[in-house]
Amino acid sequence: VLALGGASWPQTGSDGHWTQFMTAVGVRCVPFAPANCGAEVAWSAFFKEKVGRAPLKNIALSCGGHTVSGELMLTDYGLEGTPVYALTPHLRAALAQGQPAELHLNLKPDLAPADVQRRLTRRRPGDSLATFLSSAFSLKAPVPTLLRELAAPAADLAASLGALPMPVVGLRPLAEAISAAGGVAFSEVDNKLMLRQRPGTYVAGEMLDWEAPTGGYLLQGCMSTGAWAAKAIINEQ
């Protein structure tokens, strides 16, 4: 049973170099790519200096019709956090095809659009954006700066609060990713996870081309594929 790991966090000893051997013996491997990783956003120099690193709590992030709620961390290079990790496959697919990769941030996902509109009517002529967002929506720094950074000059504030566009220019490197997509293609193994090219040799864990969100699913997948391969071997004795 081979369980040599993926290619993320190579300092732990699993760097994916085993794909060279697999390819040499005729086993097709899908190139490794970062999964569960941060997204890169081309912030302005002003934004980087003003915000640096700051959390956004109780938000919802969307991409390609998929929405994930949670906490987001703004960094000098872009975004980190569970919501963006969960949307990595959709971002990666868009970037690979040369298409625009864009996230949409809902800063108040628990409020219905009608409630947002109703609160917007409370803004007084003398209220600054920061003061108004704090009093009407309990949104404090860095939200005002984020809106100035990403919202179009004539953008409707309600639209910006509910679906602020965040253009993604790339993903963080594989060496920083929590996990990796890619590995031995499933077409190369049978339903017992035995290599078709090498009878008697089984593959388990992140060596296989699959990915899962964080939260225990990766560990479960690795242990389950290992148990499945072991069961197949025992049954053949």
Coordinates of C-alpha atoms in Angstrom, one line a residue:
V1 CA 0.0 0.0 0.0
L2 CA 1.5 3.3 -1.1
A3 CA 0.4 6.4 1.0
L4 CA 3.1 8.9 0.1
G5 CA 1.0 12.0 0.5
G6 CA 0.4 15.0 -1.8
A7 CA 2.6 18.0 -2.5
S8 CA 1.4 20.7 -0.1
W9 CA 3.6 21.8 2.8
P10 CA 6.7 20.0 1.4
Q11 CA 8.7 20.8 4.5
T12 CA 6.8 18.0 6.2
G13 CA 8.5 15.5 3.9
S14 CA 5.7 14.9 1.3
D15 CA 6.7 16.8 -1.8
G16 CA 5.0 14.8 -4.6
H17 CA 8.3 13.7 -6.3
W18 CA 6.9 10.2 -6.4
T19 CA 4.9 11.2 -9.4
Q20 CA 8.1 11.0 -11.5
F21 CA 8.4 7.3 -10.6
M22 CA 4.7 6.7 -11.2
T23 CA 4.8 8.4 -14.6
A24 CA 7.9 6.4 -15.6
V25 CA 6.1 3.1 -15.0
G26 CA 3.0 4.2 -17.0
V27 CA 0.7 5.5 -14.3
R28 CA -1.0 8.7 -15.3
C29 CA -0.8 11.4 -12.6
V30 CA -2.8 14.7 -12.6
P31 CA -0.4 17.6 -11.9
F32 CA -0.7 18.9 -8.3
A33 CA -2.4 22.2 -7.7
P34 CA -3.1 24.1 -4.5
A35 CA -6.3 23.3 -2.6
N36 CA -7.7 24.9 0.5
C37 CA -5.4 27.9 0.1
G38 CA -5.5 31.7 0.2
A39 CA -6.6 33.8 -2.8
E40 CA -4.5 36.7 -4.1
V41 CA -6.1 40.1 -4.7
A42 CA -4.2 43.1 -6.2
W43 CA -4.7 45.6 -3.4
S44 CA -3.6 49.1 -3.8
A45 CA -0.5 50.3 -1.8
F46 CA -2.8 52.5 0.2
F47 CA -5.0 49.5 1.2
K48 CA -2.1 47.4 2.2
E49 CA -0.7 50.2 4.4
K50 CA -4.1 51.1 5.9
V51 CA -5.5 47.7 6.5
G52 CA -2.6 45.2 6.5
R53 CA -4.2 42.2 8.2
A54 CA -7.7 42.3 9.5
P55 CA -10.7 39.9 10.1
L56 CA -14.1 40.1 8.6
K57 CA -16.6 38.1 10.7
N58 CA -20.0 36.8 10.0
I59 CA -19.7 37.1 6.2
A60 CA -20.7 35.0 3.2
L61 CA -18.5 34.5 0.2
S62 CA -19.8 33.4 -3.2
C63 CA -18.2 32.1 -6.4
G64 CA -19.9 30.5 -9.4
G65 CA -23.2 30.0 -7.7
H66 CA -21.6 28.5 -4.5
T67 CA -21.8 30.3 -1.2
V68 CA -19.9 29.7 2.0
S69 CA -20.3 31.5 5.3
G70 CA -17.7 32.1 8.0
E71 CA -14.8 34.4 8.8
L72 CA -12.5 35.9 6.3
M73 CA -9.0 37.3 6.9
L74 CA -7.8 40.2 4.8
T75 CA -4.0 40.1 4.3
D76 CA -1.5 42.2 2.4
Y77 CA -1.6 39.7 -0.5
G78 CA -5.3 38.9 -0.5
L79 CA -7.7 36.6 1.4
E80 CA -7.4 33.7 3.9
G81 CA -10.1 31.8 5.8
T82 CA -12.5 28.9 5.5
P83 CA -14.9 30.5 3.0
V84 CA -12.2 31.1 0.5
Y85 CA -10.6 27.7 1.1
A86 CA -13.9 26.0 0.3
L87 CA -14.2 28.0 -3.0
T88 CA -10.7 27.2 -4.1
P89 CA -11.8 24.6 -6.7
H90 CA -14.0 27.1 -8.5
L91 CA -11.3 29.8 -8.5
R92 CA -8.7 27.4 -9.7
A93 CA -10.9 26.2 -12.6
A94 CA -11.6 29.8 -13.7
L95 CA -8.0 30.8 -13.5
A96 CA -6.8 27.7 -15.4
Q97 CA -9.2 28.6 -18.3
G98 CA -8.1 32.2 -18.4
Q99 CA -11.5 33.4 -17.2
P100 CA -12.1 36.1 -14.6
A101 CA -12.0 34.7 -11.1
E102 CA -14.2 36.8 -9.0
L103 CA -15.6 36.4 -5.5
H104 CA -18.6 38.2 -4.2
L105 CA -18.6 39.3 -0.5
N106 CA -21.8 39.7 1.5
L107 CA -21.0 41.7 4.5
K108 CA -24.5 41.3 6.1
P109 CA -25.7 37.8 5.0
D110 CA -28.2 37.6 7.9
L111 CA -30.1 40.7 6.6
A112 CA -32.7 40.5 3.9
P113 CA -32.1 42.9 1.0
A114 CA -35.3 44.8 2.1
D115 CA -33.8 45.3 5.6
V116 CA -30.6 46.6 4.1
Q117 CA -32.5 49.1 2.0
R118 CA -34.6 50.2 5.0
R119 CA -31.5 50.8 7.1
L120 CA -29.9 52.8 4.3
T121 CA -32.7 55.4 4.5
R122 CA -31.5 56.3 8.0
R123 CA -28.3 57.9 6.7
R124 CA -28.2 61.6 7.5
P125 CA -26.5 64.2 5.2
G126 CA -23.6 64.8 7.6
D127 CA -22.8 61.1 8.3
S128 CA -19.5 59.8 7.1
L129 CA -19.5 56.4 5.5
A130 CA -17.6 55.0 8.5
T131 CA -20.0 56.5 11.0
F132 CA -23.1 55.4 9.1
L133 CA -21.9 51.8 8.6
S134 CA -21.1 51.5 12.3
S135 CA -24.4 52.8 13.5
A136 CA -26.7 51.2 11.0
F137 CA -25.0 47.9 10.4
S138 CA -22.4 47.5 13.2
L139 CA -19.7 47.4 10.5
K140 CA -16.5 48.9 11.6
A141 CA -12.9 49.0 10.2
P142 CA -11.7 47.8 7.8
V143 CA -15.1 47.7 6.0
P144 CA -15.2 51.4 4.9
T145 CA -11.7 51.1 3.5
L146 CA -12.6 47.9 1.8
L147 CA -15.7 49.4 0.1
R148 CA -13.6 52.4 -1.1
E149 CA -11.0 49.9 -2.5
L150 CA -13.4 47.6 -4.4
A151 CA -16.7 49.3 -5.0
A152 CA -17.2 51.2 -8.2
P153 CA -17.5 55.0 -7.7
A154 CA -21.2 55.0 -8.7
A155 CA -22.0 51.6 -7.1
D156 CA -25.2 51.3 -5.1
L157 CA -24.2 50.9 -1.4
A158 CA -26.9 48.2 -0.9
A159 CA -25.4 46.2 -3.8
S160 CA -21.9 46.6 -2.4
L161 CA -22.9 45.4 1.0
G162 CA -24.6 42.4 -0.4
A163 CA -22.3 41.4 -3.2
L164 CA -19.0 43.3 -3.2
P165 CA -16.9 42.0 -6.2
M166 CA -13.4 40.9 -5.3
P167 CA -11.3 40.1 -8.3
V168 CA -8.9 37.2 -7.7
V169 CA -5.6 37.3 -9.6
G170 CA -4.2 34.1 -8.4
L171 CA -3.9 31.4 -5.6
R172 CA -1.2 31.1 -3.0
P173 CA 1.6 28.7 -3.8
L174 CA 1.3 24.9 -3.4
A175 CA 3.9 25.1 -0.6
E176 CA 1.5 27.2 1.5
A177 CA -1.7 25.3 0.7
I178 CA -3.4 23.2 3.4
S179 CA -3.8 20.4 0.8
A180 CA -3.4 19.6 -2.8
A181 CA -5.6 18.6 -5.8
G182 CA -4.0 16.2 -8.2
G183 CA -2.2 12.9 -7.9
V184 CA -2.8 9.4 -9.3
A185 CA -5.8 9.6 -11.6
F186 CA -8.8 7.5 -10.5
S187 CA -8.8 5.9 -14.0
E188 CA -5.5 4.3 -13.0
V189 CA -6.9 2.3 -10.1
D190 CA -9.7 -0.3 -9.8
N191 CA -12.6 -0.2 -7.3
K192 CA -10.2 -1.6 -4.7
L193 CA -7.7 1.2 -5.3
M194 CA -5.2 -1.2 -6.8
L195 CA -3.1 0.1 -9.7
R196 CA -4.2 -1.4 -13.0
Q197 CA -0.6 -1.1 -14.2
R198 CA 0.8 -2.8 -11.1
P199 CA -1.4 -5.6 -9.8
G200 CA -0.9 -6.0 -6.0
T201 CA 0.0 -2.4 -5.5
Y202 CA -2.6 -0.1 -3.8
V203 CA -2.7 3.7 -3.5
A204 CA -4.4 5.6 -0.7
G205 CA -4.7 9.1 0.8
E206 CA -3.6 12.3 -0.9
M207 CA -1.7 10.3 -3.5
L208 CA -5.1 10.0 -5.3
D209 CA -6.5 12.9 -7.3
W210 CA -9.2 14.2 -5.0
E211 CA -9.8 17.1 -2.7
A212 CA -12.1 18.0 0.2
P213 CA -12.8 21.0 2.4
T214 CA -11.0 21.5 5.7
G215 CA -12.7 20.4 9.0
G216 CA -11.7 16.8 9.2
Y217 CA -12.8 15.7 5.8
L218 CA -9.2 15.4 4.5
L219 CA -8.2 13.2 7.4
Q220 CA -11.3 11.1 7.0
G221 CA -10.7 10.6 3.3
C222 CA -7.1 9.6 3.8
M223 CA -8.0 7.1 6.6
S224 CA -11.0 5.7 4.6
T225 CA -9.1 5.1 1.4
G226 CA -6.4 3.4 3.5
A227 CA -9.0 1.2 5.2
W228 CA -10.6 0.4 1.9
A229 CA -7.3 -0.8 0.4
A230 CA -6.5 -2.8 3.5
K231 CA -9.9 -4.5 3.4
A232 CA -9.3 -5.4 -0.3
I233 CA -5.9 -7.0 0.6
I234 CA -7.3 -8.9 3.5
N235 CA -10.2 -10.3 1.4
E236 CA -7.7 -11.6 -1.2
Q237 CA -5.8 -13.6 1.4

